mmCIF file of C-alpha atoms in Angstrom:
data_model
loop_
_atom_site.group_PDB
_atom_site.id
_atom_site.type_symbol
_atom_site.label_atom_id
_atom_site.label_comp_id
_atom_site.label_asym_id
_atom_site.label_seq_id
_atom_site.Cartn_x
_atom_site.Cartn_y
_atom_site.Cartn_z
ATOM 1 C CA UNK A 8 -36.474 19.063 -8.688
ATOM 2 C CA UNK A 9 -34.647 17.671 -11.416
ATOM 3 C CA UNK A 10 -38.256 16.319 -13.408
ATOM 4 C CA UNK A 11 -38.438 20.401 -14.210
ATOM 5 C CA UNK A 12 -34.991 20.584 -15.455
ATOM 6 C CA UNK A 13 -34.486 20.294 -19.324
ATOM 7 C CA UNK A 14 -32.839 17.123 -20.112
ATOM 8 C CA UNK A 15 -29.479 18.667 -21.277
ATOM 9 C CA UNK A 16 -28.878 20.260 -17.962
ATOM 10 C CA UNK A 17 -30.478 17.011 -15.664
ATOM 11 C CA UNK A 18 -27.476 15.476 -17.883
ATOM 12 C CA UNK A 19 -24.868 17.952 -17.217
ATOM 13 C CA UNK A 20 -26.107 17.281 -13.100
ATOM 14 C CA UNK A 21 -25.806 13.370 -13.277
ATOM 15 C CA UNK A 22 -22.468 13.709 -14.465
ATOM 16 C CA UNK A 23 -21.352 16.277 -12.335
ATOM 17 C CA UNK A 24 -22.673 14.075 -9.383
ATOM 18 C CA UNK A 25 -20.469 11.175 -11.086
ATOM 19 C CA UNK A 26 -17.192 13.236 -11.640
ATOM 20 C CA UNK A 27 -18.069 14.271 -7.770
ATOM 21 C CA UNK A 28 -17.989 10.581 -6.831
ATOM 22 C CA UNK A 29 -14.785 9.925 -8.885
ATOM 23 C CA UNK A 30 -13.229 12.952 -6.926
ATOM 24 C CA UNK A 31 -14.231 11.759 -3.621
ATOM 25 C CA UNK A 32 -12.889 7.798 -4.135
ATOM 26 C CA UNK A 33 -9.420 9.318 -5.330
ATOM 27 C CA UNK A 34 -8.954 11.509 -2.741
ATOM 28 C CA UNK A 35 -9.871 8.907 -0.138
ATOM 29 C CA UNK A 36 -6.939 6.858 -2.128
ATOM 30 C CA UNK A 37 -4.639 9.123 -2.626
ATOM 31 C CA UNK A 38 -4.966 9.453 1.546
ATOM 32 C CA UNK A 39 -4.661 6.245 1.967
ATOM 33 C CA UNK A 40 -1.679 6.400 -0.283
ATOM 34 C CA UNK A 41 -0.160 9.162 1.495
ATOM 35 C CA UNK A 42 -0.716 8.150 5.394
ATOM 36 C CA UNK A 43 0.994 4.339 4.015
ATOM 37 C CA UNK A 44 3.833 6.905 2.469
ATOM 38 C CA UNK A 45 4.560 8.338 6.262
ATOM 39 C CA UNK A 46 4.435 4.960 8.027
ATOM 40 C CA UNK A 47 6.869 3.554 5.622
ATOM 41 C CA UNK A 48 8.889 6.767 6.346
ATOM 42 C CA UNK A 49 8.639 6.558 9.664
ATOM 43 C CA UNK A 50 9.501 2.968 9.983
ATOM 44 C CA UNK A 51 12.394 3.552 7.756
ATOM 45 C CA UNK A 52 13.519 6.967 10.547
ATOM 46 C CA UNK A 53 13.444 4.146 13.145
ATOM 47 C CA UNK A 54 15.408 1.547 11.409
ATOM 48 C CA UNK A 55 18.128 3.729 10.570
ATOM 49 C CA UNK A 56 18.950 4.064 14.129
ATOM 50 C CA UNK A 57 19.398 1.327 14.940
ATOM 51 C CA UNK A 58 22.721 -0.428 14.790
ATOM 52 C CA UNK A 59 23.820 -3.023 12.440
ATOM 53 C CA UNK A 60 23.229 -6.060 14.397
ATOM 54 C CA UNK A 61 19.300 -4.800 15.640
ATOM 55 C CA UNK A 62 17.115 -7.653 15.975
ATOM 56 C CA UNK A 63 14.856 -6.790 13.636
ATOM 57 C CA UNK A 64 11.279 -8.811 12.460
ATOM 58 C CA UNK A 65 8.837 -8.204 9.287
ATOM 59 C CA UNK A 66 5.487 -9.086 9.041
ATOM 60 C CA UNK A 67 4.913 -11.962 6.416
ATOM 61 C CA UNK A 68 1.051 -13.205 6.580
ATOM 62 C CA UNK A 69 0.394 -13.702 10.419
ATOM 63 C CA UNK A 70 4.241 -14.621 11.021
ATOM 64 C CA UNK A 71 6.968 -12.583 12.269
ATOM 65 C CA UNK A 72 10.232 -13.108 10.353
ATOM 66 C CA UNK A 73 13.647 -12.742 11.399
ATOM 67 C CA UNK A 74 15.704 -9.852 9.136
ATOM 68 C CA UNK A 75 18.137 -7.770 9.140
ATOM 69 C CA UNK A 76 18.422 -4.257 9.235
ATOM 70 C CA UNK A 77 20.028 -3.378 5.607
ATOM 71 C CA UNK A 78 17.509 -5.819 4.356
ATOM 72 C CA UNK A 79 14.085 -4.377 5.835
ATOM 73 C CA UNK A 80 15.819 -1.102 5.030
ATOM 74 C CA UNK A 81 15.929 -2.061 1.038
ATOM 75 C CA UNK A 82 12.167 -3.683 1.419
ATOM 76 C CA UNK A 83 10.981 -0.338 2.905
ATOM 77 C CA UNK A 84 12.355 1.488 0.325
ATOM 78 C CA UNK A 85 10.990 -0.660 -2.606
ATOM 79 C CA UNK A 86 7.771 -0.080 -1.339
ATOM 80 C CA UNK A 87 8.094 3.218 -0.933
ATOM 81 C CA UNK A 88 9.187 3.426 -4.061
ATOM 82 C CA UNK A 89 5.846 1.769 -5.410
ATOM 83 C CA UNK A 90 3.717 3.975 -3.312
ATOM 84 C CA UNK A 91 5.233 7.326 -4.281
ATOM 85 C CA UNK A 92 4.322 6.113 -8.166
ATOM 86 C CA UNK A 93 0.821 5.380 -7.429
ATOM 87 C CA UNK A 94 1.075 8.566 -5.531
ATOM 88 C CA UNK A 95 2.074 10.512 -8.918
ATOM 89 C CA UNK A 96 -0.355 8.554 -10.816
ATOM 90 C CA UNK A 97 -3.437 9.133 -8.522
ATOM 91 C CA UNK A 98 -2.213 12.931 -8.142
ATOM 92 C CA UNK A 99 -2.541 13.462 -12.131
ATOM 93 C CA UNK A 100 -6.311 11.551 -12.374
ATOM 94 C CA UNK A 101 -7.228 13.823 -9.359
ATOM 95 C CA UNK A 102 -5.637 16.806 -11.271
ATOM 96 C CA UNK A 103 -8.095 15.668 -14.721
ATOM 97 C CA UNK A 104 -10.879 14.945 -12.799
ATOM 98 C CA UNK A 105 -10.952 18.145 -10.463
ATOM 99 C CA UNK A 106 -10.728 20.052 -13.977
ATOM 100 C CA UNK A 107 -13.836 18.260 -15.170
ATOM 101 C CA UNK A 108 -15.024 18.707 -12.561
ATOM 102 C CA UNK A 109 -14.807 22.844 -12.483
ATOM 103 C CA UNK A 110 -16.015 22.819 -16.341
ATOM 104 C CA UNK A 111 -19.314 21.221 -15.491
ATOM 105 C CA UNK A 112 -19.408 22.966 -12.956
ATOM 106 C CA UNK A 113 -19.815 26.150 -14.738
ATOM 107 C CA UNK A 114 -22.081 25.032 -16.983
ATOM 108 C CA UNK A 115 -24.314 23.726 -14.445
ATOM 109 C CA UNK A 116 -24.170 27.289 -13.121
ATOM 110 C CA UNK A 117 -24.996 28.880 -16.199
ATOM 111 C CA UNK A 118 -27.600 26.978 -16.998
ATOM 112 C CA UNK A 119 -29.185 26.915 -13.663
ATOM 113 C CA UNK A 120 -28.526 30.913 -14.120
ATOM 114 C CA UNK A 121 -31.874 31.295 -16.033
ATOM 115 C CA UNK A 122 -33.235 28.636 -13.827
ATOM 116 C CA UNK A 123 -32.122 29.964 -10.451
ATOM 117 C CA UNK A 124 -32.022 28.747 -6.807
ATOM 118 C CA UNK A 125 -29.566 25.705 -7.397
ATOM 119 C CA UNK A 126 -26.028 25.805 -5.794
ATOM 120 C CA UNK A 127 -23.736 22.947 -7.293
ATOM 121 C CA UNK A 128 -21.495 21.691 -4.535
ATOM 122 C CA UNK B 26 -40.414 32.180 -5.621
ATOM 123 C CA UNK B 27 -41.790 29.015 -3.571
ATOM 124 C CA UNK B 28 -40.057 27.030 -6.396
ATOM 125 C CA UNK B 29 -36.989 28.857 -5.806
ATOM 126 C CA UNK B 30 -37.679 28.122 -1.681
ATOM 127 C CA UNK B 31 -38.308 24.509 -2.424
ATOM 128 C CA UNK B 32 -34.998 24.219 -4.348
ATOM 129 C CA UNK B 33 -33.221 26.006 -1.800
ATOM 130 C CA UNK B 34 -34.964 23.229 1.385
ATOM 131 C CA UNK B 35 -33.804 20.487 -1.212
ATOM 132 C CA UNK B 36 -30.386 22.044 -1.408
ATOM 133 C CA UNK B 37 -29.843 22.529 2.420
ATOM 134 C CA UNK B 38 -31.411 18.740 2.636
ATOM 135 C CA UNK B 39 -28.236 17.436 0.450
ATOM 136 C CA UNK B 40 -26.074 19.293 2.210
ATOM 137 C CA UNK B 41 -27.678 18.179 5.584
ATOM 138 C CA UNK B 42 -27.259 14.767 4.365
ATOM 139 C CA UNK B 43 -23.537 14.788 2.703
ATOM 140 C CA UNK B 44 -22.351 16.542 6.332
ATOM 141 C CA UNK B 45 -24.086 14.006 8.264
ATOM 142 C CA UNK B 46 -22.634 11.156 6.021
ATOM 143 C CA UNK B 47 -19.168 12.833 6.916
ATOM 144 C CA UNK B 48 -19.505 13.071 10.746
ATOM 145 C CA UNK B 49 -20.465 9.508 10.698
ATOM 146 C CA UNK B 50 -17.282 8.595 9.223
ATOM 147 C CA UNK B 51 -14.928 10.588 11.391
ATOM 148 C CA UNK B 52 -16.827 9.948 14.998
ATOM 149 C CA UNK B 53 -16.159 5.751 13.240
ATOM 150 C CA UNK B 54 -12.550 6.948 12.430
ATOM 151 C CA UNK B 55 -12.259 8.558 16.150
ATOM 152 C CA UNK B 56 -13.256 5.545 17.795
ATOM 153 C CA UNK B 57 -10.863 3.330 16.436
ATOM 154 C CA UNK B 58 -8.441 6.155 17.079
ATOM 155 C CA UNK B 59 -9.469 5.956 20.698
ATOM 156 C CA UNK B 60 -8.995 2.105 20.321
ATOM 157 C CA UNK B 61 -5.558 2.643 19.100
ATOM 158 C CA UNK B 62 -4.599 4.636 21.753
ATOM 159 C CA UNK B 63 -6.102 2.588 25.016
ATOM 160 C CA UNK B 64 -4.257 0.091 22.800
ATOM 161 C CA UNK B 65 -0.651 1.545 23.618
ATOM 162 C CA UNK B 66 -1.531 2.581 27.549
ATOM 163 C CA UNK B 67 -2.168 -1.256 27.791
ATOM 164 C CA UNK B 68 1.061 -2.173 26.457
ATOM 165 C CA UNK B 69 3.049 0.392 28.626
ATOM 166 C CA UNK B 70 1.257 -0.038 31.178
ATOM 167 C CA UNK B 71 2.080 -3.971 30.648
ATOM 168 C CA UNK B 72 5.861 -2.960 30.797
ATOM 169 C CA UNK B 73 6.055 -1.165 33.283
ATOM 170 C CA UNK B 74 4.524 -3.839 36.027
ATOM 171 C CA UNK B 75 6.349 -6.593 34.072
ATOM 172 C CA UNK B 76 9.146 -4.424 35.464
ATOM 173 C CA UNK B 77 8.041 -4.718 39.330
ATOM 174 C CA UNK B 78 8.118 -8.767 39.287
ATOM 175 C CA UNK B 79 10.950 -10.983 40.329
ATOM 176 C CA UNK B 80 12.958 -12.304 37.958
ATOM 177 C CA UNK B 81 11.072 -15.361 35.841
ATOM 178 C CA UNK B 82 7.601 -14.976 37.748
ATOM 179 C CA UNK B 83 5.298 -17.830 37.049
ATOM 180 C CA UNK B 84 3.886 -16.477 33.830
ATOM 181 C CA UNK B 85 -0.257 -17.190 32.316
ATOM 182 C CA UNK B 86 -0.471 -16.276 28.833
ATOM 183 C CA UNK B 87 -4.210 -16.243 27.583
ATOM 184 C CA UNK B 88 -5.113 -18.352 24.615
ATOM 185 C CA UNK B 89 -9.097 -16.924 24.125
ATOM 186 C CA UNK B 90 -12.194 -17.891 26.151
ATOM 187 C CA UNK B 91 -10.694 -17.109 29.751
ATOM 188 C CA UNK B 92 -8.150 -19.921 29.297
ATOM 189 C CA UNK B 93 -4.612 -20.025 30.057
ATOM 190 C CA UNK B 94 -1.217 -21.878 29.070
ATOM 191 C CA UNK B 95 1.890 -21.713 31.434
ATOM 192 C CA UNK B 96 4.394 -19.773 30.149
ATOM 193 C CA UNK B 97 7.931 -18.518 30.840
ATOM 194 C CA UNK B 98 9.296 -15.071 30.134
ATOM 195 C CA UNK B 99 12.739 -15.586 28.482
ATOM 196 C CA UNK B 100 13.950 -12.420 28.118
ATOM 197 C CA UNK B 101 12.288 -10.098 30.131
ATOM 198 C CA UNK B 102 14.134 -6.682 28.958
ATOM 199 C CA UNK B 103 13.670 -7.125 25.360
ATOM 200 C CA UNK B 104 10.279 -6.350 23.961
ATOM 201 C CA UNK B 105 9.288 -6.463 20.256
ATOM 202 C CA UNK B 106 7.546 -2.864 19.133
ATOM 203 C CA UNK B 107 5.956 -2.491 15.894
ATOM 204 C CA UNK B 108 7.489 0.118 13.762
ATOM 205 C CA UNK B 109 4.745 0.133 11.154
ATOM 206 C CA UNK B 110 5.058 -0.333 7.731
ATOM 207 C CA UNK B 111 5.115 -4.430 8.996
ATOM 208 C CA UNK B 112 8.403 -3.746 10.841
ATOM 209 C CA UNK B 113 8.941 -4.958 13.944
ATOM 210 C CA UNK B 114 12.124 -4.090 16.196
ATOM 211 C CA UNK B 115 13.504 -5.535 19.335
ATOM 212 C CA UNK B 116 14.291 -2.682 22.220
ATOM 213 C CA UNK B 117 15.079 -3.228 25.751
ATOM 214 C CA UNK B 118 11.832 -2.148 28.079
ATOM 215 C CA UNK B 119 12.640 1.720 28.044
ATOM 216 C CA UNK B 120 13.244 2.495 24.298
ATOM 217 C CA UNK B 121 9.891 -0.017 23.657
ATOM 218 C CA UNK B 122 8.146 2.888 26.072
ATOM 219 C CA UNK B 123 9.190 5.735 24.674
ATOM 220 C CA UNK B 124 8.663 3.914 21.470
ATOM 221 C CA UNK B 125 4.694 3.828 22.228
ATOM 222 C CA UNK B 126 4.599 6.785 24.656
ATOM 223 C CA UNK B 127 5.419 8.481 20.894
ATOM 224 C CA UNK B 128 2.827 6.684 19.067
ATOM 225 C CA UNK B 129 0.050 7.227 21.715
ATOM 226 C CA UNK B 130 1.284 10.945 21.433
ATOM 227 C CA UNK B 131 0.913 11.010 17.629
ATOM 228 C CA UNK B 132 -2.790 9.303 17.810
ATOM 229 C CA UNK B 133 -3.878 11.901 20.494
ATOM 230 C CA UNK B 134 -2.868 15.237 18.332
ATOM 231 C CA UNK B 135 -4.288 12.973 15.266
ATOM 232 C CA UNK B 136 -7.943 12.485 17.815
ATOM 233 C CA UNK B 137 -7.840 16.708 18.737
ATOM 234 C CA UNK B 138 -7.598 17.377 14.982
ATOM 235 C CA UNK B 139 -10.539 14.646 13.929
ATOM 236 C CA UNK B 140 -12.491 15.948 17.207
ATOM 237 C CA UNK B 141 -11.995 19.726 15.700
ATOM 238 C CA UNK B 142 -13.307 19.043 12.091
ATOM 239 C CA UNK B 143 -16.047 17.096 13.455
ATOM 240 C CA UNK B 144 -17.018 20.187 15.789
ATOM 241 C CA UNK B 145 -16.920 22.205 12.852
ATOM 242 C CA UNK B 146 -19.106 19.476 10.608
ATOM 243 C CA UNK B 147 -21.254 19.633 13.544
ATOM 244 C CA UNK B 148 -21.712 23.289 13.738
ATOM 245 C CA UNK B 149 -22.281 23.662 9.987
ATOM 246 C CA UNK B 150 -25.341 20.934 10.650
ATOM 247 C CA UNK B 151 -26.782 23.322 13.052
ATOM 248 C CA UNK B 152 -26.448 26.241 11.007
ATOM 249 C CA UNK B 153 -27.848 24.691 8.105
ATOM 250 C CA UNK B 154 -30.721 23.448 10.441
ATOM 251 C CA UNK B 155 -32.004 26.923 11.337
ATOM 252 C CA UNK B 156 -31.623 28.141 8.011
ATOM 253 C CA UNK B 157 -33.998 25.176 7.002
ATOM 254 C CA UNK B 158 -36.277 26.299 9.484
ATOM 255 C CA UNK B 159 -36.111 29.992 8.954
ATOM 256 C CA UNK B 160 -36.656 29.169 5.243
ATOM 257 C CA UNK B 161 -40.607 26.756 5.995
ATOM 258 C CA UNK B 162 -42.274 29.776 6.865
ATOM 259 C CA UNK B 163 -41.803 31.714 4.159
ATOM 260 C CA UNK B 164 -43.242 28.983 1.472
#
């Protein structure tokens, strides 16, 4: 199909197949991101019920270690921390690339206008 | 116009291929799920017939390779439950089963809503199957 196409539009596709790519591995990150986000929340719900003396362990390699509460409570929320940065951070590439992403798609459009038949997804 | 048909058959073919790619992944992401949740009825199930032994029954624990090391239960009202996020917390027996009665709850309305989109993935397969085939004829 795309042997027919002139070369400035077969361009406009391969990036527009790229930029597609790029959209699809940061949203599968910033999911990633965001289901870590709610088991660190979650983990954080349950250790603030507990009382101050809860035996509590954290995963370090393939050990369990002894902790305390306040001080799995303070990890969990450094890490959450991190994550809710990368969050931001992924959230403003995904912003730039779905842009991009809706530009080229419009020109693909138009140019396929004259040529007909081709949807871009 | 058969141009325009054999662009459209290519299209549909993409399509075809992207939703098949994507079904793929969530029936793989559904079986784990299913994984995770047999998971969790093990361990409940575990606790609860724990519970209907004497005290300090004469305890195998499996090492791998059907093989066995004596062991003694210590404590046998205070179980370990994962919290997630690499947290682990000691409850007695019932909070560690309403602990995982939770998560196997979670995992199930997680399985209806990856067993719904797939349905969906599925049905737009079919429909772009028979509009595949309605579109041969015509070239």
């Amino acid at each position: 199909m795309s042997s027919e196409l002139p070369p400035q539009v077969q361009n406009q596709l391969a990036q527009l197949q790229q930029v597609q790519q790029q959209a699809q591995t940061l949203a599968m990150q910033k999911n990633q991101i965001e289901s870590t986000l709610k088991e660190t929340e979650n983990a954080l719900e349950e250790l603030e019920q507990l009382s101050g003396d809860a035996v509590v362990y954290r995963t370090v390699g393939d050990m369990q270690i002894r902790t305390t509460k306040d001080d799995a409570i303070v990890k969990l929320k450094e890490r959450n921390e991190t994550l809710s940065l990368r969050l931001q951070s992924i959230s403003r590439q995904d912003e730039r690339i779905s842009k991009r992403f809706n530009q080229l798609q419009e020109q693909v459009k138009q140019a396929m206008g004259t040529q007909g038949g081709y949807q871009a997804q | 116009m058969a141009e325009e048909g054999q662009q459209n058959i290519q299209n549909l073919a993409l399509q075809h291929r992207d939703l098949q790619k994507r079904a793929q992944t969530i029936q793989q992401q559904t079986n784990m799920l299913q994984m995770s949740i047999e998971d969790c009825g093990r361990a409940i199930t575990t606790l609860e017939d724990l519970q209907s032994f004497s005290k300090n029954p004469d305890t195998l624990v499996p090492i791998g390779a059907g093989s066995f090391v004596n062991a003694n239960i210590v404590n046998d009202n205070k179980v370990v439950v994962e919290v997630g996020a690499g947290i682990s917390v000691e409850k007695d027996v019932d909070g560690a089963i309403v602990t995982l009665n939770k998560r196997k709850e979670d995992l199930q309305k997680v399985l209806e809503q990856m067993d719904q989109n797939l349905e969906q993935i599925n049905q737009r397969i079919q429909s772009i199957e028979s509009m595949a085939k309605q579109q041969q004829p015509q070239q």
